[in-house]
């Protein structure tokens, strides 16, 4: 009897943690661009899961919105990671961004001794960002 109750409790807790882990996270389907002088700024957004340091926070499965804005020299064709400026002291990029009409494929990696892919990699629909007056 005690084993059955424990098994049910363990199964219930496992199911709750599994369902909390299914909260909607990931990169948004759209990325937005604006012209900035002779360059372009591309803004990508994503929903990320907060890091949980205790079981109750893990069960809640909270998320937050994160964004990354990168500067690119053009808004069409293939852009090499080395063409994307990064702040001093930050790792440079390798890989590519490929833009065809309104579709963009990001395949970038941090340029260090190991190949670390960016969490922003994926397919996007590229949309002009409306200017706020």
Steps between C-alpha positions, in 0.01 A plus 500: 500500500777746594694408184194565284440840660868590457494384136191713430655804665822452305306461176293812573806713578678370188199583285478853642870562438468360147200721420671807648794428273267522199426869554533691172863600456720559201574756234219713361412437136554863398814712510486876442744719311565873474742700288769676705713714268670268252440193723196310625396396849320168538312431823413143596285410799450178693324362803747338738443297815624648825767301677345316793708442809228324696232242410206739551642754254565221250137389525373855433694502171521878468633659184632841401544677168855554378620689193817528296573782257782451252644737242539368146643670190206409271153355517533241224734218400744312719665687786809341654528502878827690467304791343292548816656748744516402869584712805861500625575202718220286355546190287475548124259298286561231242237348277247686287174685478322434171224740393277438199212747459315485833659175627807488719698198618739561787784247539752674726756372748726664755856514370703331772696176537173301488202552274211634712179569311289801584155434647374742232574260214199409288257623237325838521263711297669837460269799548574875486472645850242777516645820629348642816434875462 
